């Protein structure tokens, strides 16, 4: 069966992208990477992608007057790559409702909290301030409202006494690197579908919950 083609959008170091690169290098993984696109020319992830021999592109948002003009160039490159699914992996630009709707149910994101808790930035600081005992990460289909949309999978980690935001971030990141490839596999193999804005999985898969502990 043909593999699902991914376009991965990054803005920074690209460790989640790296986890997807590694997963895609496994012969029977159902997806392959068609394009890595960064909005920042200095994103460290671009070097990692090039080292893996992947096609890369830079669309520097600072060179465009409007969000729409920036996104139009990105869309053309993504379309030209033949991507079936767009994976946001630390992509730090808000996307317009038009872009999100064009890619509805084909655009996914990883967020470093157990949504719907802690959408937005500084999730680890906020989790510590709230005193939650479980924290984690979520992979979800993207909707126009930020960090919102049907949840594909989640991974939980404990919050330990003495945690700092940095320590907690490291623990969550390990979980992110497991969760993102697992969710891509679920979608690419057709075992997860959106129905009435909820992700339904085949009964034998029964959702995706990873607890690395
Ligand atoms: C991750 O924590 C991800 O959840 C968030 O941005 C960070 C990106 O890290 N959306 P990396 O670039 O994948 O290393």
mmCIF file with all atom_site columns, C-alpha atoms and ligand atoms in Angstrom:
data_model
loop_
_atom_site.group_PDB
_atom_site.id
_atom_site.type_symbol
_atom_site.label_atom_id
_atom_site.label_alt_id
_atom_site.label_comp_id
_atom_site.label_asym_id
_atom_site.label_entity_id
_atom_site.label_seq_id
_atom_site.pdbx_PDB_ins_code
_atom_site.Cartn_x
_atom_site.Cartn_y
_atom_site.Cartn_z
_atom_site.occupancy
_atom_site.B_iso_or_equiv
_atom_site.pdbx_formal_charge
_atom_site.auth_seq_id
_atom_site.auth_comp_id
_atom_site.auth_asym_id
_atom_site.auth_atom_id
_atom_site.pdbx_PDB_model_num
ATOM   1   C CA . UNK A 1 1   ? 0.000   0.000  0.000  1.00 0.00 ? 1   UNK A CA 1
ATOM   2   C CA . UNK A 1 2   ? 1.220   3.521  -0.812 1.00 0.00 ? 2   UNK A CA 1
ATOM   3   C CA . UNK A 1 3   ? 2.639   5.367  2.160  1.00 0.00 ? 3   UNK A CA 1
ATOM   4   C CA . UNK A 1 4   ? 0.960   8.491  3.518  1.00 0.00 ? 4   UNK A CA 1
ATOM   5   C CA . UNK A 1 5   ? 3.062   11.536 2.675  1.00 0.00 ? 5   UNK A CA 1
ATOM   6   C CA . UNK A 1 6   ? 3.816   14.029 5.446  1.00 0.00 ? 6   UNK A CA 1
ATOM   7   C CA . UNK A 1 7   ? 4.767   17.688 5.315  1.00 0.00 ? 7   UNK A CA 1
ATOM   8   C CA . UNK A 1 8   ? 6.316   18.694 8.640  1.00 0.00 ? 8   UNK A CA 1
ATOM   9   C CA . UNK A 1 9   ? 6.223   22.366 9.649  1.00 0.00 ? 9   UNK A CA 1
ATOM   10  C CA . UNK A 1 10  ? 8.819   23.538 12.161 1.00 0.00 ? 10  UNK A CA 1
ATOM   11  C CA . UNK A 1 11  ? 10.179  26.742 13.660 1.00 0.00 ? 11  UNK A CA 1
ATOM   12  C CA . UNK A 1 12  ? 12.938  25.486 15.947 1.00 0.00 ? 12  UNK A CA 1
ATOM   13  C CA . UNK A 1 13  ? 15.114  22.589 17.024 1.00 0.00 ? 13  UNK A CA 1
ATOM   14  C CA . UNK A 1 14  ? 12.848  19.941 15.506 1.00 0.00 ? 14  UNK A CA 1
ATOM   15  C CA . UNK A 1 15  ? 13.143  17.132 18.035 1.00 0.00 ? 15  UNK A CA 1
ATOM   16  C CA . UNK A 1 16  ? 9.586   15.965 17.300 1.00 0.00 ? 16  UNK A CA 1
ATOM   17  C CA . UNK A 1 17  ? 10.372  16.121 13.594 1.00 0.00 ? 17  UNK A CA 1
ATOM   18  C CA . UNK A 1 18  ? 13.415  13.940 14.349 1.00 0.00 ? 18  UNK A CA 1
ATOM   19  C CA . UNK A 1 19  ? 11.183  11.411 16.101 1.00 0.00 ? 19  UNK A CA 1
ATOM   20  C CA . UNK A 1 20  ? 9.002   11.310 12.975 1.00 0.00 ? 20  UNK A CA 1
ATOM   21  C CA . UNK A 1 21  ? 12.084  10.940 10.742 1.00 0.00 ? 21  UNK A CA 1
ATOM   22  C CA . UNK A 1 22  ? 13.204  7.965  12.814 1.00 0.00 ? 22  UNK A CA 1
ATOM   23  C CA . UNK A 1 23  ? 9.750   6.378  12.734 1.00 0.00 ? 23  UNK A CA 1
ATOM   24  C CA . UNK A 1 24  ? 9.500   6.861  8.966  1.00 0.00 ? 24  UNK A CA 1
ATOM   25  C CA . UNK A 1 25  ? 12.848  5.092  8.509  1.00 0.00 ? 25  UNK A CA 1
ATOM   26  C CA . UNK A 1 26  ? 11.280  1.847  9.770  1.00 0.00 ? 26  UNK A CA 1
ATOM   27  C CA . UNK A 1 27  ? 10.354  -0.095 6.595  1.00 0.00 ? 27  UNK A CA 1
ATOM   28  C CA . UNK A 1 28  ? 6.768   -0.966 7.499  1.00 0.00 ? 28  UNK A CA 1
ATOM   29  C CA . UNK A 1 29  ? 5.874   2.446  8.989  1.00 0.00 ? 29  UNK A CA 1
ATOM   30  C CA . UNK A 1 30  ? 2.871   3.634  6.938  1.00 0.00 ? 30  UNK A CA 1
ATOM   31  C CA . UNK A 1 31  ? 4.108   7.216  6.344  1.00 0.00 ? 31  UNK A CA 1
ATOM   32  C CA . UNK A 1 32  ? 7.022   8.962  4.668  1.00 0.00 ? 32  UNK A CA 1
ATOM   33  C CA . UNK A 1 33  ? 8.232   12.560 4.759  1.00 0.00 ? 33  UNK A CA 1
ATOM   34  C CA . UNK A 1 34  ? 7.708   14.583 1.586  1.00 0.00 ? 34  UNK A CA 1
ATOM   35  C CA . UNK A 1 35  ? 8.772   17.989 2.906  1.00 0.00 ? 35  UNK A CA 1
ATOM   36  C CA . UNK A 1 36  ? 10.149  19.772 5.974  1.00 0.00 ? 36  UNK A CA 1
ATOM   37  C CA . UNK A 1 37  ? 9.197   23.444 5.907  1.00 0.00 ? 37  UNK A CA 1
ATOM   38  C CA . UNK A 1 38  ? 10.378  26.108 8.342  1.00 0.00 ? 38  UNK A CA 1
ATOM   39  C CA . UNK A 1 39  ? 9.235   29.691 8.741  1.00 0.00 ? 39  UNK A CA 1
ATOM   40  C CA . UNK A 1 40  ? 12.620  30.506 10.277 1.00 0.00 ? 40  UNK A CA 1
ATOM   41  C CA . UNK A 1 41  ? 15.788  30.294 8.181  1.00 0.00 ? 41  UNK A CA 1
ATOM   42  C CA . UNK A 1 42  ? 17.847  29.568 11.335 1.00 0.00 ? 42  UNK A CA 1
ATOM   43  C CA . UNK A 1 43  ? 15.717  26.691 12.659 1.00 0.00 ? 43  UNK A CA 1
ATOM   44  C CA . UNK A 1 44  ? 18.034  23.955 13.919 1.00 0.00 ? 44  UNK A CA 1
ATOM   45  C CA . UNK A 1 45  ? 15.621  21.336 12.630 1.00 0.00 ? 45  UNK A CA 1
ATOM   46  C CA . UNK A 1 46  ? 16.477  22.254 9.030  1.00 0.00 ? 46  UNK A CA 1
ATOM   47  C CA . UNK A 1 47  ? 20.003  20.867 9.485  1.00 0.00 ? 47  UNK A CA 1
ATOM   48  C CA . UNK A 1 48  ? 18.602  17.674 10.969 1.00 0.00 ? 48  UNK A CA 1
ATOM   49  C CA . UNK A 1 49  ? 16.220  17.279 8.025  1.00 0.00 ? 49  UNK A CA 1
ATOM   50  C CA . UNK A 1 50  ? 18.979  17.911 5.488  1.00 0.00 ? 50  UNK A CA 1
ATOM   51  C CA . UNK A 1 51  ? 21.229  15.421 7.274  1.00 0.00 ? 51  UNK A CA 1
ATOM   52  C CA . UNK A 1 52  ? 18.454  12.861 6.808  1.00 0.00 ? 52  UNK A CA 1
ATOM   53  C CA . UNK A 1 53  ? 18.377  13.675 3.084  1.00 0.00 ? 53  UNK A CA 1
ATOM   54  C CA . UNK A 1 54  ? 14.887  15.174 3.178  1.00 0.00 ? 54  UNK A CA 1
ATOM   55  C CA . UNK A 1 55  ? 13.564  17.983 0.952  1.00 0.00 ? 55  UNK A CA 1
ATOM   56  C CA . UNK A 1 56  ? 13.460  21.234 2.936  1.00 0.00 ? 56  UNK A CA 1
ATOM   57  C CA . UNK A 1 57  ? 12.004  24.673 2.330  1.00 0.00 ? 57  UNK A CA 1
ATOM   58  C CA . UNK A 1 58  ? 12.071  27.994 4.147  1.00 0.00 ? 58  UNK A CA 1
ATOM   59  C CA . UNK A 1 59  ? 9.196   30.461 3.976  1.00 0.00 ? 59  UNK A CA 1
ATOM   60  C CA . UNK A 1 60  ? 10.328  33.358 6.152  1.00 0.00 ? 60  UNK A CA 1
ATOM   61  C CA . UNK A 1 61  ? 7.180   34.990 7.506  1.00 0.00 ? 61  UNK A CA 1
ATOM   62  C CA . UNK A 1 62  ? 9.022   38.283 8.012  1.00 0.00 ? 62  UNK A CA 1
ATOM   63  C CA . UNK A 1 63  ? 9.165   38.685 4.222  1.00 0.00 ? 63  UNK A CA 1
ATOM   64  C CA . UNK A 1 64  ? 5.372   38.868 3.821  1.00 0.00 ? 64  UNK A CA 1
ATOM   65  C CA . UNK A 1 65  ? 2.988   41.738 4.476  1.00 0.00 ? 65  UNK A CA 1
ATOM   66  C CA . UNK A 1 66  ? 0.090   39.531 5.498  1.00 0.00 ? 66  UNK A CA 1
ATOM   67  C CA . UNK A 1 67  ? -0.496  36.138 7.055  1.00 0.00 ? 67  UNK A CA 1
ATOM   68  C CA . UNK A 1 68  ? -2.493  35.194 3.956  1.00 0.00 ? 68  UNK A CA 1
ATOM   69  C CA . UNK A 1 69  ? 0.412   35.951 1.601  1.00 0.00 ? 69  UNK A CA 1
ATOM   70  C CA . UNK A 1 70  ? 2.795   33.917 3.796  1.00 0.00 ? 70  UNK A CA 1
ATOM   71  C CA . UNK A 1 71  ? 0.375   30.989 3.934  1.00 0.00 ? 71  UNK A CA 1
ATOM   72  C CA . UNK A 1 72  ? -0.291  31.069 0.179  1.00 0.00 ? 72  UNK A CA 1
ATOM   73  C CA . UNK A 1 73  ? 3.408   30.378 -0.473 1.00 0.00 ? 73  UNK A CA 1
ATOM   74  C CA . UNK A 1 74  ? 3.447   27.630 2.153  1.00 0.00 ? 74  UNK A CA 1
ATOM   75  C CA . UNK A 1 75  ? 0.313   26.051 0.691  1.00 0.00 ? 75  UNK A CA 1
ATOM   76  C CA . UNK A 1 76  ? 1.814   25.951 -2.800 1.00 0.00 ? 76  UNK A CA 1
ATOM   77  C CA . UNK A 1 77  ? 4.951   24.216 -1.513 1.00 0.00 ? 77  UNK A CA 1
ATOM   78  C CA . UNK A 1 78  ? 2.964   21.738 0.565  1.00 0.00 ? 78  UNK A CA 1
ATOM   79  C CA . UNK A 1 79  ? 0.651   20.945 -2.352 1.00 0.00 ? 79  UNK A CA 1
ATOM   80  C CA . UNK A 1 80  ? 3.629   20.549 -4.696 1.00 0.00 ? 80  UNK A CA 1
ATOM   81  C CA . UNK A 1 81  ? 5.218   18.056 -2.276 1.00 0.00 ? 81  UNK A CA 1
ATOM   82  C CA . UNK A 1 82  ? 2.179   15.807 -2.622 1.00 0.00 ? 82  UNK A CA 1
ATOM   83  C CA . UNK A 1 83  ? 1.631   15.756 1.153  1.00 0.00 ? 83  UNK A CA 1
ATOM   84  C CA . UNK A 1 84  ? -1.493  14.027 2.441  1.00 0.00 ? 84  UNK A CA 1
ATOM   85  C CA . UNK A 1 85  ? -1.070  15.179 6.048  1.00 0.00 ? 85  UNK A CA 1
ATOM   86  C CA . UNK A 1 86  ? 0.539   18.312 7.497  1.00 0.00 ? 86  UNK A CA 1
ATOM   87  C CA . UNK A 1 87  ? 2.231   17.828 10.885 1.00 0.00 ? 87  UNK A CA 1
ATOM   88  C CA . UNK A 1 88  ? 2.938   20.902 13.000 1.00 0.00 ? 88  UNK A CA 1
ATOM   89  C CA . UNK A 1 89  ? 6.017   20.174 15.098 1.00 0.00 ? 89  UNK A CA 1
ATOM   90  C CA . UNK A 1 90  ? 6.915   23.232 17.117 1.00 0.00 ? 90  UNK A CA 1
ATOM   91  C CA . UNK A 1 91  ? 5.626   25.559 14.373 1.00 0.00 ? 91  UNK A CA 1
ATOM   92  C CA . UNK A 1 92  ? 5.265   28.898 16.128 1.00 0.00 ? 92  UNK A CA 1
ATOM   93  C CA . UNK A 1 93  ? 2.976   30.856 13.773 1.00 0.00 ? 93  UNK A CA 1
ATOM   94  C CA . UNK A 1 94  ? -0.749  31.104 14.228 1.00 0.00 ? 94  UNK A CA 1
ATOM   95  C CA . UNK A 1 95  ? -2.554  29.823 11.139 1.00 0.00 ? 95  UNK A CA 1
ATOM   96  C CA . UNK A 1 96  ? -5.594  31.538 9.619  1.00 0.00 ? 96  UNK A CA 1
ATOM   97  C CA . UNK A 1 97  ? -9.003  29.866 9.687  1.00 0.00 ? 97  UNK A CA 1
ATOM   98  C CA . UNK A 1 98  ? -8.807  29.562 5.883  1.00 0.00 ? 98  UNK A CA 1
ATOM   99  C CA . UNK A 1 99  ? -5.556  27.598 5.989  1.00 0.00 ? 99  UNK A CA 1
ATOM   100 C CA . UNK A 1 100 ? -6.854  25.400 8.807  1.00 0.00 ? 100 UNK A CA 1
ATOM   101 C CA . UNK A 1 101 ? -10.120 24.744 6.971  1.00 0.00 ? 101 UNK A CA 1
ATOM   102 C CA . UNK A 1 102 ? -8.316  23.922 3.714  1.00 0.00 ? 102 UNK A CA 1
ATOM   103 C CA . UNK A 1 103 ? -6.471  21.178 5.600  1.00 0.00 ? 103 UNK A CA 1
ATOM   104 C CA . UNK A 1 104 ? -9.359  20.135 7.841  1.00 0.00 ? 104 UNK A CA 1
ATOM   105 C CA . UNK A 1 105 ? -8.761  16.657 9.307  1.00 0.00 ? 105 UNK A CA 1
ATOM   106 C CA . UNK A 1 106 ? -5.414  16.532 7.501  1.00 0.00 ? 106 UNK A CA 1
ATOM   107 C CA . UNK A 1 107 ? -3.568  18.985 9.774  1.00 0.00 ? 107 UNK A CA 1
ATOM   108 C CA . UNK A 1 108 ? -2.255  17.770 13.132 1.00 0.00 ? 108 UNK A CA 1
ATOM   109 C CA . UNK A 1 109 ? -0.350  19.330 16.008 1.00 0.00 ? 109 UNK A CA 1
ATOM   110 C CA . UNK A 1 110 ? 1.496   18.257 19.127 1.00 0.00 ? 110 UNK A CA 1
ATOM   111 C CA . UNK A 1 111 ? 0.909   20.347 22.216 1.00 0.00 ? 111 UNK A CA 1
ATOM   112 C CA . UNK A 1 112 ? 2.818   19.986 25.491 1.00 0.00 ? 112 UNK A CA 1
ATOM   113 C CA . UNK A 1 113 ? -0.115  19.551 27.887 1.00 0.00 ? 113 UNK A CA 1
ATOM   114 C CA . UNK A 1 114 ? -3.042  17.252 28.435 1.00 0.00 ? 114 UNK A CA 1
ATOM   115 C CA . UNK A 1 115 ? -5.619  19.294 26.504 1.00 0.00 ? 115 UNK A CA 1
ATOM   116 C CA . UNK A 1 116 ? -8.068  20.824 27.141 1.00 0.00 ? 116 UNK A CA 1
ATOM   117 C CA . UNK A 1 117 ? -5.930  21.834 30.140 1.00 0.00 ? 117 UNK A CA 1
ATOM   118 C CA . UNK A 1 118 ? -3.317  24.496 29.475 1.00 0.00 ? 118 UNK A CA 1
ATOM   119 C CA . UNK A 1 119 ? -3.735  25.570 25.855 1.00 0.00 ? 119 UNK A CA 1
ATOM   120 C CA . UNK A 1 120 ? -1.273  28.267 24.781 1.00 0.00 ? 120 UNK A CA 1
ATOM   121 C CA . UNK A 1 121 ? 2.268   28.935 25.946 1.00 0.00 ? 121 UNK A CA 1
ATOM   122 C CA . UNK A 1 122 ? 4.248   28.164 29.140 1.00 0.00 ? 122 UNK A CA 1
ATOM   123 C CA . UNK A 1 123 ? 2.346   24.964 29.777 1.00 0.00 ? 123 UNK A CA 1
ATOM   124 C CA . UNK A 1 124 ? 4.901   23.465 32.172 1.00 0.00 ? 124 UNK A CA 1
ATOM   125 C CA . UNK A 1 125 ? 5.071   26.551 34.395 1.00 0.00 ? 125 UNK A CA 1
ATOM   126 C CA . UNK A 1 126 ? 1.280   26.691 34.475 1.00 0.00 ? 126 UNK A CA 1
ATOM   127 C CA . UNK A 1 127 ? 0.954   22.986 35.307 1.00 0.00 ? 127 UNK A CA 1
ATOM   128 C CA . UNK A 1 128 ? 3.320   23.447 38.258 1.00 0.00 ? 128 UNK A CA 1
ATOM   129 C CA . UNK A 1 129 ? 1.435   26.550 39.430 1.00 0.00 ? 129 UNK A CA 1
ATOM   130 C CA . UNK A 1 130 ? -1.866  24.678 39.219 1.00 0.00 ? 130 UNK A CA 1
ATOM   131 C CA . UNK A 1 131 ? -0.443  21.802 41.247 1.00 0.00 ? 131 UNK A CA 1
ATOM   132 C CA . UNK A 1 132 ? -1.628  19.080 38.871 1.00 0.00 ? 132 UNK A CA 1
ATOM   133 C CA . UNK A 1 133 ? -0.169  15.651 39.570 1.00 0.00 ? 133 UNK A CA 1
ATOM   134 C CA . UNK A 1 134 ? -0.374  14.406 35.987 1.00 0.00 ? 134 UNK A CA 1
ATOM   135 C CA . UNK A 1 135 ? 0.837   16.394 32.989 1.00 0.00 ? 135 UNK A CA 1
ATOM   136 C CA . UNK A 1 136 ? 1.698   15.351 29.470 1.00 0.00 ? 136 UNK A CA 1
ATOM   137 C CA . UNK A 1 137 ? 1.128   16.003 25.806 1.00 0.00 ? 137 UNK A CA 1
ATOM   138 C CA . UNK A 1 138 ? -1.605  15.760 23.197 1.00 0.00 ? 138 UNK A CA 1
ATOM   139 C CA . UNK A 1 139 ? -1.670  15.149 19.457 1.00 0.00 ? 139 UNK A CA 1
ATOM   140 C CA . UNK A 1 140 ? -4.815  16.580 17.887 1.00 0.00 ? 140 UNK A CA 1
ATOM   141 C CA . UNK A 1 141 ? -6.368  17.626 14.611 1.00 0.00 ? 141 UNK A CA 1
ATOM   142 C CA . UNK A 1 142 ? -6.138  21.392 14.274 1.00 0.00 ? 142 UNK A CA 1
ATOM   143 C CA . UNK A 1 143 ? -9.156  23.677 14.360 1.00 0.00 ? 143 UNK A CA 1
ATOM   144 C CA . UNK A 1 144 ? -9.175  27.445 13.952 1.00 0.00 ? 144 UNK A CA 1
ATOM   145 C CA . UNK A 1 145 ? -9.233  28.023 17.712 1.00 0.00 ? 145 UNK A CA 1
ATOM   146 C CA . UNK A 1 146 ? -5.699  27.644 19.084 1.00 0.00 ? 146 UNK A CA 1
ATOM   147 C CA . UNK A 1 147 ? -4.759  24.270 20.636 1.00 0.00 ? 147 UNK A CA 1
ATOM   148 C CA . UNK A 1 148 ? -8.226  22.956 20.018 1.00 0.00 ? 148 UNK A CA 1
ATOM   149 C CA . UNK A 1 149 ? -9.538  20.081 17.923 1.00 0.00 ? 149 UNK A CA 1
ATOM   150 C CA . UNK A 1 150 ? -10.277 16.348 17.975 1.00 0.00 ? 150 UNK A CA 1
ATOM   151 C CA . UNK A 1 151 ? -7.764  14.510 20.158 1.00 0.00 ? 151 UNK A CA 1
ATOM   152 C CA . UNK A 1 152 ? -5.903  11.650 18.477 1.00 0.00 ? 152 UNK A CA 1
ATOM   153 C CA . UNK A 1 153 ? -3.751  10.554 21.413 1.00 0.00 ? 153 UNK A CA 1
ATOM   154 C CA . UNK A 1 154 ? -2.340  11.627 24.729 1.00 0.00 ? 154 UNK A CA 1
ATOM   155 C CA . UNK A 1 155 ? 0.617   10.650 26.900 1.00 0.00 ? 155 UNK A CA 1
ATOM   156 C CA . UNK A 1 156 ? 0.765   11.337 30.610 1.00 0.00 ? 156 UNK A CA 1
ATOM   157 C CA . UNK A 1 157 ? 3.758   11.851 32.867 1.00 0.00 ? 157 UNK A CA 1
ATOM   158 C CA . UNK A 1 158 ? 3.841   12.334 36.644 1.00 0.00 ? 158 UNK A CA 1
ATOM   159 C CA . UNK A 1 159 ? 4.594   15.718 38.183 1.00 0.00 ? 159 UNK A CA 1
ATOM   160 C CA . UNK A 1 160 ? 7.235   15.055 40.844 1.00 0.00 ? 160 UNK A CA 1
ATOM   161 C CA . UNK A 1 161 ? 8.113   17.041 43.942 1.00 0.00 ? 161 UNK A CA 1
ATOM   162 C CA . UNK A 1 162 ? 11.071  19.277 43.205 1.00 0.00 ? 162 UNK A CA 1
ATOM   163 C CA . UNK A 1 163 ? 10.118  19.618 39.531 1.00 0.00 ? 163 UNK A CA 1
ATOM   164 C CA . UNK A 1 164 ? 11.097  22.798 37.739 1.00 0.00 ? 164 UNK A CA 1
ATOM   165 C CA . UNK A 1 165 ? 9.496   23.800 34.429 1.00 0.00 ? 165 UNK A CA 1
ATOM   166 C CA . UNK A 1 166 ? 12.679  22.586 32.712 1.00 0.00 ? 166 UNK A CA 1
ATOM   167 C CA . UNK A 1 167 ? 12.654  19.155 34.380 1.00 0.00 ? 167 UNK A CA 1
ATOM   168 C CA . UNK A 1 168 ? 8.978   18.716 33.641 1.00 0.00 ? 168 UNK A CA 1
ATOM   169 C CA . UNK A 1 169 ? 9.479   19.844 30.026 1.00 0.00 ? 169 UNK A CA 1
ATOM   170 C CA . UNK A 1 170 ? 12.199  17.206 29.562 1.00 0.00 ? 170 UNK A CA 1
ATOM   171 C CA . UNK A 1 171 ? 9.933   14.471 30.924 1.00 0.00 ? 171 UNK A CA 1
ATOM   172 C CA . UNK A 1 172 ? 7.066   15.557 28.678 1.00 0.00 ? 172 UNK A CA 1
ATOM   173 C CA . UNK A 1 173 ? 9.362   15.783 25.641 1.00 0.00 ? 173 UNK A CA 1
ATOM   174 C CA . UNK A 1 174 ? 10.350  12.115 26.010 1.00 0.00 ? 174 UNK A CA 1
ATOM   175 C CA . UNK A 1 175 ? 6.638   11.301 25.923 1.00 0.00 ? 175 UNK A CA 1
ATOM   176 C CA . UNK A 1 176 ? 6.091   13.591 22.904 1.00 0.00 ? 176 UNK A CA 1
ATOM   177 C CA . UNK A 1 177 ? 8.679   11.655 20.931 1.00 0.00 ? 177 UNK A CA 1
ATOM   178 C CA . UNK A 1 178 ? 6.756   8.432  21.556 1.00 0.00 ? 178 UNK A CA 1
ATOM   179 C CA . UNK A 1 179 ? 3.306   9.885  21.057 1.00 0.00 ? 179 UNK A CA 1
ATOM   180 C CA . UNK A 1 180 ? 3.696   11.780 17.785 1.00 0.00 ? 180 UNK A CA 1
ATOM   181 C CA . UNK A 1 181 ? 4.889   8.823  15.672 1.00 0.00 ? 181 UNK A CA 1
ATOM   182 C CA . UNK A 1 182 ? 2.269   6.575  17.291 1.00 0.00 ? 182 UNK A CA 1
ATOM   183 C CA . UNK A 1 183 ? -0.510  9.014  16.346 1.00 0.00 ? 183 UNK A CA 1
ATOM   184 C CA . UNK A 1 184 ? 0.795   9.458  12.797 1.00 0.00 ? 184 UNK A CA 1
ATOM   185 C CA . UNK A 1 185 ? 0.847   5.668  12.462 1.00 0.00 ? 185 UNK A CA 1
ATOM   186 C CA . UNK A 1 186 ? -2.758  5.477  13.637 1.00 0.00 ? 186 UNK A CA 1
ATOM   187 C CA . UNK A 1 187 ? -3.926  8.023  11.064 1.00 0.00 ? 187 UNK A CA 1
ATOM   188 C CA . UNK A 1 188 ? -1.740  6.827  8.200  1.00 0.00 ? 188 UNK A CA 1
ATOM   189 C CA . UNK A 1 189 ? -2.955  3.268  8.639  1.00 0.00 ? 189 UNK A CA 1
ATOM   190 C CA . UNK A 1 190 ? -6.576  4.435  8.525  1.00 0.00 ? 190 UNK A CA 1
ATOM   191 C CA . UNK A 1 191 ? -7.325  3.251  12.074 1.00 0.00 ? 191 UNK A CA 1
ATOM   192 C CA . UNK A 1 192 ? -8.473  6.665  13.321 1.00 0.00 ? 192 UNK A CA 1
ATOM   193 C CA . UNK A 1 193 ? -11.176 8.851  11.787 1.00 0.00 ? 193 UNK A CA 1
ATOM   194 C CA . UNK A 1 194 ? -12.941 12.041 12.785 1.00 0.00 ? 194 UNK A CA 1
ATOM   195 C CA . UNK A 1 195 ? -16.650 11.645 13.297 1.00 0.00 ? 195 UNK A CA 1
ATOM   196 C CA . UNK A 1 196 ? -18.786 14.423 14.769 1.00 0.00 ? 196 UNK A CA 1
ATOM   197 C CA . UNK A 1 197 ? -15.542 16.173 15.726 1.00 0.00 ? 197 UNK A CA 1
ATOM   198 C CA . UNK A 1 198 ? -14.283 13.317 17.879 1.00 0.00 ? 198 UNK A CA 1
ATOM   199 C CA . UNK A 1 199 ? -11.572 10.872 16.839 1.00 0.00 ? 199 UNK A CA 1
ATOM   200 C CA . UNK A 1 200 ? -12.969 7.356  16.691 1.00 0.00 ? 200 UNK A CA 1
ATOM   201 C CA . UNK A 1 201 ? -10.553 4.461  16.541 1.00 0.00 ? 201 UNK A CA 1
ATOM   202 C CA . UNK A 1 202 ? -11.058 0.863  15.526 1.00 0.00 ? 202 UNK A CA 1
ATOM   203 C CA . UNK A 1 203 ? -12.097 -1.213 18.500 1.00 0.00 ? 203 UNK A CA 1
ATOM   204 C CA . UNK A 1 204 ? -8.926  -3.278 18.343 1.00 0.00 ? 204 UNK A CA 1
ATOM   205 C CA . UNK A 1 205 ? -6.863  -0.081 18.649 1.00 0.00 ? 205 UNK A CA 1
ATOM   206 C CA . UNK A 1 206 ? -9.121  1.422  21.292 1.00 0.00 ? 206 UNK A CA 1
ATOM   207 C CA . UNK A 1 207 ? -7.671  4.898  21.423 1.00 0.00 ? 207 UNK A CA 1
ATOM   208 C CA . UNK A 1 208 ? -4.125  5.936  22.026 1.00 0.00 ? 208 UNK A CA 1
ATOM   209 C CA . UNK A 1 209 ? -2.968  6.566  25.548 1.00 0.00 ? 209 UNK A CA 1
ATOM   210 C CA . UNK A 1 210 ? 0.678   6.263  26.360 1.00 0.00 ? 210 UNK A CA 1
ATOM   211 C CA . UNK A 1 211 ? 1.975   6.318  29.888 1.00 0.00 ? 211 UNK A CA 1
ATOM   212 C CA . UNK A 1 212 ? 5.747   6.085  29.545 1.00 0.00 ? 212 UNK A CA 1
ATOM   213 C CA . UNK A 1 213 ? 6.181   5.654  33.300 1.00 0.00 ? 213 UNK A CA 1
HETATM 214 C C1 . LIG B 2 .   ? 7.307   20.789 21.674 1.00 0.00 ? 1   LIG B C1 1
HETATM 215 O O1 . LIG B 2 .   ? 7.264   20.838 23.068 1.00 0.00 ? 1   LIG B O1 1
HETATM 216 C C2 . LIG B 2 .   ? 5.912   20.751 21.101 1.00 0.00 ? 1   LIG B C2 1
HETATM 217 O O2 . LIG B 2 .   ? 5.005   20.089 21.920 1.00 0.00 ? 1   LIG B O2 1
HETATM 218 C C3 . LIG B 2 .   ? 5.560   22.217 21.022 1.00 0.00 ? 1   LIG B C3 1
HETATM 219 O O3 . LIG B 2 .   ? 6.752   22.853 20.666 1.00 0.00 ? 1   LIG B O3 1
HETATM 220 C C4 . LIG B 2 .   ? 7.876   22.071 21.076 1.00 0.00 ? 1   LIG B C4 1
HETATM 221 C C5 . LIG B 2 .   ? 8.692   21.814 19.857 1.00 0.00 ? 1   LIG B C5 1
HETATM 222 O O4 . LIG B 2 .   ? 9.895   21.155 20.152 1.00 0.00 ? 1   LIG B O4 1
HETATM 223 N N1 . LIG B 2 .   ? 4.457   22.421 20.110 1.00 0.00 ? 1   LIG B N1 1
HETATM 224 P P1 . LIG B 2 .   ? 10.753  20.510 18.987 1.00 0.00 ? 1   LIG B P1 1
HETATM 225 O O5 . LIG B 2 .   ? 11.077  21.632 18.005 1.00 0.00 ? 1   LIG B O5 1
HETATM 226 O O6 . LIG B 2 .   ? 9.944   19.448 18.337 1.00 0.00 ? 1   LIG B O6 1
HETATM 227 O O7 . LIG B 2 .   ? 11.985  19.982 19.640 1.00 0.00 ? 1   LIG B O7 1
#
